[in-house]
Short mmCIF file of C-alpha atoms and ligand atoms in Angstrom, two decimals:
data_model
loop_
_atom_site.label_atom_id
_atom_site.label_comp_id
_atom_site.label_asym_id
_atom_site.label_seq_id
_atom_site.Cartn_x
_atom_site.Cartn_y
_atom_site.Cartn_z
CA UNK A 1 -23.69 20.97 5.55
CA UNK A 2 -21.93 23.15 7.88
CA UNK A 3 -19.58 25.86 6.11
CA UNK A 4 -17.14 28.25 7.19
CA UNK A 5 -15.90 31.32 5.34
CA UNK A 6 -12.53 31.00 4.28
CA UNK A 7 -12.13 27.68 5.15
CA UNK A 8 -11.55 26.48 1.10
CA UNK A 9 -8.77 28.90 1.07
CA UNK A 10 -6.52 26.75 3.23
CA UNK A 11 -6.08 23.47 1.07
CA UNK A 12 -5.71 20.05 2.04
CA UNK A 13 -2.34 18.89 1.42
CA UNK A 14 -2.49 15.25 -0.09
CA UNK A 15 0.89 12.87 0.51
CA UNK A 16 2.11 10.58 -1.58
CA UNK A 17 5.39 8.71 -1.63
CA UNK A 18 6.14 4.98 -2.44
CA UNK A 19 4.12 3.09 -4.83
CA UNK A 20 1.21 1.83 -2.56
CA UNK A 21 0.42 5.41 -1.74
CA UNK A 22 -0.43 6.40 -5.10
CA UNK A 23 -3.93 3.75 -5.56
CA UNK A 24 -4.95 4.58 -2.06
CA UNK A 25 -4.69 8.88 -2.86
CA UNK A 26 -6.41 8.34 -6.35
CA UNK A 27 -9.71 7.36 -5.24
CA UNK A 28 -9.58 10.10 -1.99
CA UNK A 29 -8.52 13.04 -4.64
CA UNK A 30 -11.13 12.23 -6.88
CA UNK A 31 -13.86 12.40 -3.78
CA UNK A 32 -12.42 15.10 -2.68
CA UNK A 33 -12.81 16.78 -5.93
CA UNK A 34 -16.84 15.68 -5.98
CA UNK A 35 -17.31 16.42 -2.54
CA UNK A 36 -19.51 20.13 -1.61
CA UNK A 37 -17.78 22.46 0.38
CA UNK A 38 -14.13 20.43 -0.20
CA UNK A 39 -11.13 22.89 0.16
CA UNK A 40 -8.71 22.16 -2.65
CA UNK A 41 -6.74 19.26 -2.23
CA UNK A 42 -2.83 19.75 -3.34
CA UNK A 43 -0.96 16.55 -4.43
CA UNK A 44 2.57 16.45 -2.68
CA UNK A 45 4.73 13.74 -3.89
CA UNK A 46 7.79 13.24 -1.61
CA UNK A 47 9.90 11.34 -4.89
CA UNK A 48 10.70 8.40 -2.14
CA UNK A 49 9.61 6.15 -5.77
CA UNK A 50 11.09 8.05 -8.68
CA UNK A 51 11.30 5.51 -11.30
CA UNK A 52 9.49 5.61 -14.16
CA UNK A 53 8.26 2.02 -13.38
CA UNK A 54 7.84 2.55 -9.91
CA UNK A 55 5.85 5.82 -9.63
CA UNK A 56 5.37 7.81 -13.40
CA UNK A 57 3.77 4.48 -14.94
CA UNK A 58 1.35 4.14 -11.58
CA UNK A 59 0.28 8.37 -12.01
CA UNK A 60 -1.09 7.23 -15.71
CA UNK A 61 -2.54 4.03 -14.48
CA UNK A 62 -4.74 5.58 -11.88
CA UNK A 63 -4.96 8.93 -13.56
CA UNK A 64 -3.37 10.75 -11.33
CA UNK A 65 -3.04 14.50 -11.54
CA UNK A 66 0.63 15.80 -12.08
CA UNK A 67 1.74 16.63 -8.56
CA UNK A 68 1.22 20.22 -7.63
CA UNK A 69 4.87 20.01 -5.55
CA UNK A 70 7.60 17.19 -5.66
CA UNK A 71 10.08 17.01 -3.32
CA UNK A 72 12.37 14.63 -5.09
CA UNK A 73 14.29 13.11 -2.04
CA UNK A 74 14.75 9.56 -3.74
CA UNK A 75 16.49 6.73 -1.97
CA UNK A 76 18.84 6.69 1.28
CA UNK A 77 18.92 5.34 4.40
CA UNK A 78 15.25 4.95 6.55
CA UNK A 79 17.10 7.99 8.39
CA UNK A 80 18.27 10.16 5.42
CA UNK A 81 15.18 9.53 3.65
CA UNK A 82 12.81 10.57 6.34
CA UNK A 83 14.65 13.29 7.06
CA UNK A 84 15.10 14.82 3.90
CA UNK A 85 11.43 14.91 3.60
CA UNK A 86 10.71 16.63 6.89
CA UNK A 87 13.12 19.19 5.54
CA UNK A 88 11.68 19.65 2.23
CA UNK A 89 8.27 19.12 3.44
CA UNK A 90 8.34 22.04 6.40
CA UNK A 91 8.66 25.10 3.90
CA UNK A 92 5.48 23.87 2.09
CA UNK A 93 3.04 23.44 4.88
CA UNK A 94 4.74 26.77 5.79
CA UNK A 95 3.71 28.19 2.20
CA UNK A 96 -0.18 26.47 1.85
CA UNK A 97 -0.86 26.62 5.47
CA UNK A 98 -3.19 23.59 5.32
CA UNK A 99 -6.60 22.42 6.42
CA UNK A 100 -5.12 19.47 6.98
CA UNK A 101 -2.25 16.79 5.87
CA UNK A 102 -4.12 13.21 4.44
CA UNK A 103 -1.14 10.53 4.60
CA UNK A 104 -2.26 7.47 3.62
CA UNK A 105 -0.71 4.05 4.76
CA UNK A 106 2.68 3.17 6.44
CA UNK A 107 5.90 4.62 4.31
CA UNK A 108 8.92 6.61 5.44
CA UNK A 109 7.15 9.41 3.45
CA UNK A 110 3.85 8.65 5.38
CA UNK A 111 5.06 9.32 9.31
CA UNK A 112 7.67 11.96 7.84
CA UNK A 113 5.14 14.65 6.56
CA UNK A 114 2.66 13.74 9.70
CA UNK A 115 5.44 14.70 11.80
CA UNK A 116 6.02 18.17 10.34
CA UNK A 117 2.56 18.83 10.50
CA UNK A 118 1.80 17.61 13.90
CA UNK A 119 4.58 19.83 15.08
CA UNK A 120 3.11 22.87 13.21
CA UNK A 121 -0.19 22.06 14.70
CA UNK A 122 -2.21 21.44 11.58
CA UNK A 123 -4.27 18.57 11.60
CA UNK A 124 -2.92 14.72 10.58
CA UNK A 125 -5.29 12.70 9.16
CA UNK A 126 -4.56 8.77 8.38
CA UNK A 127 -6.29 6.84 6.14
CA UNK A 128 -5.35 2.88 6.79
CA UNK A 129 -4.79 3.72 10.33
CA UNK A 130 -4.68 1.04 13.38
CA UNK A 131 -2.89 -1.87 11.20
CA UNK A 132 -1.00 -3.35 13.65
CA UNK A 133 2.06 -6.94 13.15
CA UNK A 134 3.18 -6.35 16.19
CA UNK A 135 6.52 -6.96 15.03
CA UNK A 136 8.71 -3.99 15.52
CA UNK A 137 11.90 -4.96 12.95
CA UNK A 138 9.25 -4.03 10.32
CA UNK A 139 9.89 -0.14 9.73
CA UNK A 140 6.10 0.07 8.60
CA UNK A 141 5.49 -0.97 11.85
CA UNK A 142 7.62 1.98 13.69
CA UNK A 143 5.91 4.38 10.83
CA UNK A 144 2.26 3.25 11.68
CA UNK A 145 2.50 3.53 15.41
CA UNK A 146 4.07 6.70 15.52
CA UNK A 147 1.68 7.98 12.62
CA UNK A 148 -1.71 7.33 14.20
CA UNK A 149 -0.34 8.90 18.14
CA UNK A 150 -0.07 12.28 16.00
CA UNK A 151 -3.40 12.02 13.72
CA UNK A 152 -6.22 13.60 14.59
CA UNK A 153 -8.47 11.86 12.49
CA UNK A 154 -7.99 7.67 11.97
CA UNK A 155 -9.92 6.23 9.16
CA UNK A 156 -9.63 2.58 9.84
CA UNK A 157 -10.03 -0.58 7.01
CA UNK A 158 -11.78 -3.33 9.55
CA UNK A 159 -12.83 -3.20 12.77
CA UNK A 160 -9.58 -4.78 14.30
CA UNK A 161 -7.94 -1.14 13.74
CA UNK A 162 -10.20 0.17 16.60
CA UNK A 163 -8.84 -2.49 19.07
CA UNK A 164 -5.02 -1.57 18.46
CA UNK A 165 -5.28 2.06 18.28
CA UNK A 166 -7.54 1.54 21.76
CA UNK A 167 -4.85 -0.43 23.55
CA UNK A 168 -2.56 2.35 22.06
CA UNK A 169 -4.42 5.25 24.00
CA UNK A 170 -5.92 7.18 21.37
CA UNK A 171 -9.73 8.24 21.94
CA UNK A 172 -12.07 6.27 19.85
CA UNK A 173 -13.75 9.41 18.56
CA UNK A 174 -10.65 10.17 16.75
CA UNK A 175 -11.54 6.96 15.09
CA UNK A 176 -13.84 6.24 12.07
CA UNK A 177 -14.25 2.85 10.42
CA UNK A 178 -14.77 3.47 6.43
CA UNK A 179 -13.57 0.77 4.44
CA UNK A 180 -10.48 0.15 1.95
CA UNK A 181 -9.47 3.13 -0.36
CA UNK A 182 -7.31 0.47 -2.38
CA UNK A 183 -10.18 -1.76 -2.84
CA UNK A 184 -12.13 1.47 -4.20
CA UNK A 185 -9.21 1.52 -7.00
CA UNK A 186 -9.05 -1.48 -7.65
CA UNK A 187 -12.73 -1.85 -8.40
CA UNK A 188 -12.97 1.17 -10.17
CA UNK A 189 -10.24 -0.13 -12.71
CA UNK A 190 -10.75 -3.95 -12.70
CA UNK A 191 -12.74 -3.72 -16.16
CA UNK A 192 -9.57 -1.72 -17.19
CA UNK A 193 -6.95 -4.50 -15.71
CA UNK A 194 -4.23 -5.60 -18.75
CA UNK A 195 -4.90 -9.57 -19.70
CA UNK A 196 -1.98 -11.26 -18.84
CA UNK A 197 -0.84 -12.41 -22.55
CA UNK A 198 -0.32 -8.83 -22.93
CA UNK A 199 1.66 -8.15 -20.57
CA UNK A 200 4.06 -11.25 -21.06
CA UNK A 201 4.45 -10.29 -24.92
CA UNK A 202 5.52 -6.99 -23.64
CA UNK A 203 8.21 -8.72 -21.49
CA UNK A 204 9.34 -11.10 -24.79
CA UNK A 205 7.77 -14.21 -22.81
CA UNK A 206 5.49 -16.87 -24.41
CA UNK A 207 2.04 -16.48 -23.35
CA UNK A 208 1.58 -20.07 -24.14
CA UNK A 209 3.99 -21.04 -21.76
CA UNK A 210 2.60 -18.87 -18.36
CA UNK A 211 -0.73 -16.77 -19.38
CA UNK A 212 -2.93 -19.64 -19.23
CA UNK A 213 -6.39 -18.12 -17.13
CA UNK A 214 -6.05 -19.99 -13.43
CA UNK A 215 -2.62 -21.74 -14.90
CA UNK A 216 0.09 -19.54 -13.31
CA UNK A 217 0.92 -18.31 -10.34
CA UNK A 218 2.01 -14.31 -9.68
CA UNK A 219 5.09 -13.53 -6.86
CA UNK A 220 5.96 -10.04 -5.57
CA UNK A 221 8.60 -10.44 -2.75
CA UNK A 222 10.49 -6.91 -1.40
CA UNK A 223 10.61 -6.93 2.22
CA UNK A 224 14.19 -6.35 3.65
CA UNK A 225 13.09 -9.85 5.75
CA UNK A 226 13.09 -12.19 2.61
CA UNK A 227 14.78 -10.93 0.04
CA UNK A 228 18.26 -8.41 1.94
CA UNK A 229 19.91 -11.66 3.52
CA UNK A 230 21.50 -13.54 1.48
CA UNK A 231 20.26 -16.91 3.45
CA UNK A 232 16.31 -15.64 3.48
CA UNK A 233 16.39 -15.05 -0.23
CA UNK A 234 18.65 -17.85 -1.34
CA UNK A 235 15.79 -20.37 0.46
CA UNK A 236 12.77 -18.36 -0.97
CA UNK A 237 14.21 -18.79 -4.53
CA UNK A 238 14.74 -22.50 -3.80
CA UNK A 239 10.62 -22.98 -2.79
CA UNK A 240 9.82 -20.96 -5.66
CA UNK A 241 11.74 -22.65 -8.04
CA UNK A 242 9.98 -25.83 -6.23
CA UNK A 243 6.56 -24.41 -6.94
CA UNK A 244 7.44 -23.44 -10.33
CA UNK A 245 7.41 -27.24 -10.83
CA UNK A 246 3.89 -27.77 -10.20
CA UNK A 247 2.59 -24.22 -11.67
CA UNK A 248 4.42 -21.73 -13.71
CA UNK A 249 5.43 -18.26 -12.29
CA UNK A 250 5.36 -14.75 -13.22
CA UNK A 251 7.62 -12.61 -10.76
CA UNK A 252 7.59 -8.86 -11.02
CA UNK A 253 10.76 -7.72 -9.35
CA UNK A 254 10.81 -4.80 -7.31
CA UNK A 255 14.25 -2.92 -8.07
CA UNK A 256 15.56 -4.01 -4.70
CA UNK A 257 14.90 -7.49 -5.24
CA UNK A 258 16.67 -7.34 -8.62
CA UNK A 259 19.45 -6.14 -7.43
CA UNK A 260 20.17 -8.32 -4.49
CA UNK A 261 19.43 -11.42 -6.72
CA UNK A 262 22.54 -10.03 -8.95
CA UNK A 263 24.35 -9.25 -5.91
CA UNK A 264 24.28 -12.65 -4.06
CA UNK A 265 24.99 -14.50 -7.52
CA UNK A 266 21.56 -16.11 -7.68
CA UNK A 267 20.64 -15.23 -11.10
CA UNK A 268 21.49 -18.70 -12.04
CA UNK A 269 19.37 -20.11 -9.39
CA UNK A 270 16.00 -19.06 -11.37
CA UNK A 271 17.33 -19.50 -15.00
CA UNK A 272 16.43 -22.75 -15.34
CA UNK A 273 13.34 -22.78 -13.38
CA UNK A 274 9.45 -22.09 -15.26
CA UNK A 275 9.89 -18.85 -13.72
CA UNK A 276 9.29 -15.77 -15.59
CA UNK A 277 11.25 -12.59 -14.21
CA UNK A 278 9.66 -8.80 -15.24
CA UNK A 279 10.22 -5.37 -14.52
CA UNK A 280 7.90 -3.79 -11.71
CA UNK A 281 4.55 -3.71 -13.98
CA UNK A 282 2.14 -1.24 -13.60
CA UNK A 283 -1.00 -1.15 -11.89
CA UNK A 284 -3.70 -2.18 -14.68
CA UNK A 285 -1.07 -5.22 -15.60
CA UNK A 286 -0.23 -5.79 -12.17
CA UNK A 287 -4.30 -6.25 -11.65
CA UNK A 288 -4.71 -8.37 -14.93
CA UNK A 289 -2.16 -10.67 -13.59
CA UNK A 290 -3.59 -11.39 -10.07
CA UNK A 291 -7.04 -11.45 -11.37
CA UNK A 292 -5.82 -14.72 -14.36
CA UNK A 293 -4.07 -16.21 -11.32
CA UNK A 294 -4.56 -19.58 -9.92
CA UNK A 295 -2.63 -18.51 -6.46
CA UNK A 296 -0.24 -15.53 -5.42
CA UNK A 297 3.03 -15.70 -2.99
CA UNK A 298 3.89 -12.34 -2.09
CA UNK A 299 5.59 -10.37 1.22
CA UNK A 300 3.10 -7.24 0.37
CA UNK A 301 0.52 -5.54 2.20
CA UNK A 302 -1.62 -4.20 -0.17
CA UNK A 303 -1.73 -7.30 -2.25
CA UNK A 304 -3.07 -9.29 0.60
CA UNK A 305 -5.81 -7.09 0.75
CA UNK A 306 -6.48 -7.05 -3.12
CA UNK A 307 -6.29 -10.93 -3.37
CA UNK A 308 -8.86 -11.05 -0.70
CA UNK A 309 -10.92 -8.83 -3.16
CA UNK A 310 -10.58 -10.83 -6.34
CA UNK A 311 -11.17 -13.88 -4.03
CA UNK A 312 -7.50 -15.59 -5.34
CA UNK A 313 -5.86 -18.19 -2.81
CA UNK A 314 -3.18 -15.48 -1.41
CA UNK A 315 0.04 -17.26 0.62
CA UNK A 316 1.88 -14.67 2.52
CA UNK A 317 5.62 -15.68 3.04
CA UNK A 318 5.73 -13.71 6.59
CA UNK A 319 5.10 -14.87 9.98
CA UNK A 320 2.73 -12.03 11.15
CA UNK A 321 0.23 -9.40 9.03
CA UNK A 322 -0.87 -6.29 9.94
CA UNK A 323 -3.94 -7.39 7.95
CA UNK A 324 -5.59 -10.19 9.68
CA UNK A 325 -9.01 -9.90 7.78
CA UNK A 326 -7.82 -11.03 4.80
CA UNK A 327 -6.49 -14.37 7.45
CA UNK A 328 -9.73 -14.57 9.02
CA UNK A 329 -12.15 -13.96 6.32
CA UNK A 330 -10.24 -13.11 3.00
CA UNK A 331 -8.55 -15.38 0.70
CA UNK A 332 -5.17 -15.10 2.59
CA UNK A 333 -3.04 -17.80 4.56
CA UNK A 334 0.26 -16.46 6.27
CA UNK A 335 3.34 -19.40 5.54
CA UNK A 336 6.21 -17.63 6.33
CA UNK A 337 9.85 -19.26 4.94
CA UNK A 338 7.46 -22.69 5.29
CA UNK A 339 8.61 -24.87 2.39
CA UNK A 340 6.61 -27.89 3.11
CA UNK A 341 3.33 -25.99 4.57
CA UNK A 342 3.84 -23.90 0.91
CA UNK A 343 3.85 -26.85 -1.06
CA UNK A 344 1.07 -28.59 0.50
CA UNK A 345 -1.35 -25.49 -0.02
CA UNK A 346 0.37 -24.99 -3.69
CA UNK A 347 -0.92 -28.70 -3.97
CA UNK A 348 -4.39 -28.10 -2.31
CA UNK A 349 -4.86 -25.14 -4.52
CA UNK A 350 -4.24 -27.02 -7.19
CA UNK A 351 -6.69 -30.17 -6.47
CA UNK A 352 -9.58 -28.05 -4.74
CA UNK A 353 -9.27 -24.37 -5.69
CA UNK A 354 -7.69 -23.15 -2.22
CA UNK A 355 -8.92 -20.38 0.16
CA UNK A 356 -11.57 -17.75 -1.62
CA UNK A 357 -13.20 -16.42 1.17
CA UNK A 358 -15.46 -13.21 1.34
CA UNK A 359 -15.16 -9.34 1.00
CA UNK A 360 -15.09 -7.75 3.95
CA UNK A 361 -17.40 -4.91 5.37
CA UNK A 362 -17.11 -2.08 3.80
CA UNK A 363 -14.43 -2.94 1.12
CA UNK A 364 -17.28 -1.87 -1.55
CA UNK A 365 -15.61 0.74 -3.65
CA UNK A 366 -17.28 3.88 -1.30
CA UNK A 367 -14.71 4.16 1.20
CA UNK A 368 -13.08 7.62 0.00
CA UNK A 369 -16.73 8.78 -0.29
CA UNK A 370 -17.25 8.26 3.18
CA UNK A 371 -14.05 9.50 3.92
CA UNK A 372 -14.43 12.92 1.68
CA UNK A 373 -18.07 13.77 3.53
CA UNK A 374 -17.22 13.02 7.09
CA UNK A 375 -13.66 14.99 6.37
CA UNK A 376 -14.96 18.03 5.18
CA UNK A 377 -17.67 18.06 8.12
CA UNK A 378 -14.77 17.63 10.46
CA UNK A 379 -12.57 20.39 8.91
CA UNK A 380 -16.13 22.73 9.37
CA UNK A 381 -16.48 21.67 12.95
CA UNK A 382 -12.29 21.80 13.56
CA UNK A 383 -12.30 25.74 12.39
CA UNK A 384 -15.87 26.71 14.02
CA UNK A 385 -13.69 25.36 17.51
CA UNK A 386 -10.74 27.31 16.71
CA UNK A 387 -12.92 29.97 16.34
CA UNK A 388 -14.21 29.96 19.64
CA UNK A 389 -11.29 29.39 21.70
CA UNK A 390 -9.41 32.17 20.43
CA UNK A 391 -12.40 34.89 19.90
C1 UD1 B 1 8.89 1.06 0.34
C2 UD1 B 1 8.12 1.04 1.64
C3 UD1 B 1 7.37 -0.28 1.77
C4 UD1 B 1 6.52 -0.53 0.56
C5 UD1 B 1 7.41 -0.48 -0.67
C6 UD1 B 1 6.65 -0.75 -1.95
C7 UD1 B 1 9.16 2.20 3.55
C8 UD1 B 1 9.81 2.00 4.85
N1 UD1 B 1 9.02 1.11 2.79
O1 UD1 B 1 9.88 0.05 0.40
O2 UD1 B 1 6.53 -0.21 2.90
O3 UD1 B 1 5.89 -1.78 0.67
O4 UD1 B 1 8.00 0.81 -0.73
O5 UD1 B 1 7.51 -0.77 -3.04
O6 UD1 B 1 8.77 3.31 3.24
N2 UD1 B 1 14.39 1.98 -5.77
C9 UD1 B 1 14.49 2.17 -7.12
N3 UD1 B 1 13.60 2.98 -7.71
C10 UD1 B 1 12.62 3.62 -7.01
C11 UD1 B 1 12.53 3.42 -5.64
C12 UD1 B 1 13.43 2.58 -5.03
O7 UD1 B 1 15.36 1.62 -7.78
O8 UD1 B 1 11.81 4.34 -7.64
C13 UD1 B 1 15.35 1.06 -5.12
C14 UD1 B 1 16.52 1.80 -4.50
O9 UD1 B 1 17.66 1.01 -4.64
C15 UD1 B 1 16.14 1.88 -3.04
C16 UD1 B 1 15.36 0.59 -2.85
O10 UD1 B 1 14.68 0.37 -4.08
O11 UD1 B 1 17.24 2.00 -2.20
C17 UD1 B 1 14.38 0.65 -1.73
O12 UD1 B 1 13.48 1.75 -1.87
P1 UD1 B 1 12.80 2.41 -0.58
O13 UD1 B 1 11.86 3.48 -0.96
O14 UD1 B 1 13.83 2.75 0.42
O15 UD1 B 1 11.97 1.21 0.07
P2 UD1 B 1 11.12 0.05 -0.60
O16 UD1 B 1 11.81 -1.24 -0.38
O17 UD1 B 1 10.69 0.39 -1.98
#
């Protein structure tokens, strides 16, 4: 392996942010950490999740290392938030002066730090680059287009990435196809996940009544689409509590969810339904309930991906993903605000099992490997160049 001297004294600054950052950076840290010749990698986390539920309970989970610098900008406007992260994140990079910046998916923290390093001229590298809806009133959408133009490395999830980022312009040497970092998580900790009686009796609901194994059905629904008009979320609560009749539910509800339900007075709408309501769970109960469950509904990204690799019927209540392996060979069926297309399915599931599909390429626990061995090659050859333009 190709090694230049001083090169480990510049770290690698690691981002995280929101809660689907932190199983995606677990796996890459602890590669990192294995890999010969690795600089050290630094774990930034912008505090865009601050709640214990939402990002503390996640860093145990996955066994995280305490953050070597927070920048504790918490919630605001997409603006305000991004923003205040830039402005925290600036003096940093100024402070480590990098190798290189690893953001990992699409957050406000994710194209915020990129863009301060871009701009400083250290490297960007993207892991779970070239994921593409094409629909632009998604702000992951604005985040991931913007993010990959300034990266200078793209490690994509399936080959559809290469395709998108093509169209977009960027050189297909910048690009390198390595798999799914939050498939290596979650198959690192499956033998670890929480059964789901567990986590019900911890939430002071009858086991008896949802934790059957293949008996329930798990929701997750937090995208300003379904659940910040009033209209959207009123009519996903009425399906749900349709669904609900057919197989019991287990809801996790992201904080934003909650409090819009409270908000638009439709509490009362899921009290009487077979629905059970719990606080954002953690990752090894979040992965205990989708791996007991006989179908998921969700609005996520991630959990498209991870129901594709426990092989559990997934319907996604969106009209486009950014993820259309887990459409065209996954377990995953997109059904939008569909009532009657969701209970049909709900009703196939039920007779005949549903969708399982197959694991894609490359979603076989080794992508952070492969992304720790061709990085620090990349870093060797990126500082032997600088060296010889400016002699
Ligand atoms: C963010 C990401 C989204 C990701 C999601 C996962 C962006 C643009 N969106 O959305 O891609 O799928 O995280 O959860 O980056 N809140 C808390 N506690 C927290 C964090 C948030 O109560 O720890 C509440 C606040 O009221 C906040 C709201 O949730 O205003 C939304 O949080 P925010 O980070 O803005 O976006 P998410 O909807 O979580």
């Amino acid at each position: 392996m190709m090694t230049v001297p001083g090169h480990e004294s510049r770290p690698i600054l690691c981002i995280v942010g929101a809660r689907p950052n932190f199983m995606k950076m677990a796996p890459i840290l602890r590669a990192l950490g294995a890999q010969a010749g690795a600089p050290k990698a630094l774990l930034v986390h912008t505090g865009q999740h601050y709640d214990a539920a939402m990002s503390d309970q996640l860093f145990q989970d996955l066994a995280l290392p305490n953050p070597d610098v927070n920048l504790e900008v918490g919630s605001a406007s997409h603006a305000v938030q991004t923003a205040e992260v830039m402005r925290r994140f600036e003096p940093v990079v100024d402070a480590h002066k990098p190798s290189c910046v690893v953001v990992v998916g699409d957050v406000n923290s994710t194209i915020a730090c990129a863009l301060v390093a871009a701009k400083k001229q250290v490297p960007v590298v993207h892991v779970e680059a070239g994921l593409r809806s094409f629909d632009r009133a998604m702000p992951e959408e604005i985040n991931r287009i913007l993010t990959d133009q300034i990266s200078d490395v793209l490690y994509t999830t399936e080959e559809t990435a290469l395709g998108n980022l093509t169209r977009e312009g960027i050189g297909a040497d910048r690009v390198h196809f390595v798999g799914n970092v939050m498939i290596d998580s979650l198959l690192a900790n499956r033998a670890r996940a929480i059964p789901v009686a567990q986590t019900l009796s911890k939430g002071n609901i009858d086991p008896s009544l949802f934790g059957k194994r293949k008996g329930y059905g798990v929701v997750t629904l937090h995208r300003p689409s379904n659940v910040d008009d009033v209209g959207a979320l009123r009519a996903a609560i009425g399906t749900l509590v349709e669904v609900s009749r057919r197989v019991p539910l287990i809801w996790p509800l992201h904080p934003r969810t909650r409090a819009n339900i409270e908000r638009f007075g439709l509490t009362s709408a899921l009290a009487s339904a077979r629905i059970a309501c719990l606080p954002p769970q953690g990752y090894l109960e979040m992965l205990g309930l989708m791996d007991g469950a006989l179908l998921v509904l969700t609005d996520s990204g991630g959990i498209q991906e991870e129901t594709t690799a426990l092989a559990v019927p997934c319907l996604t209540m969106r009209d486009n993903t950014e993820r259309p392996i887990t459409i065209d060979e996954g377990s995953n069926t997109l059904v939008g605000a569909d009532r009657v297309l969701i209970l049909r399915l709900v009703d196939e599931i039920l007779r005949a099992g549903g969708k399982g599909g197959r694991v894609p390429q490359n979603w076989d626990g080794r992508a952070s490997e492969r992304i720790a061995a061709h990085l620090v090659a990349w870093l060797a050859e990126h500082k032997a160049r600088d060296a010889r333009r400016r002699p």
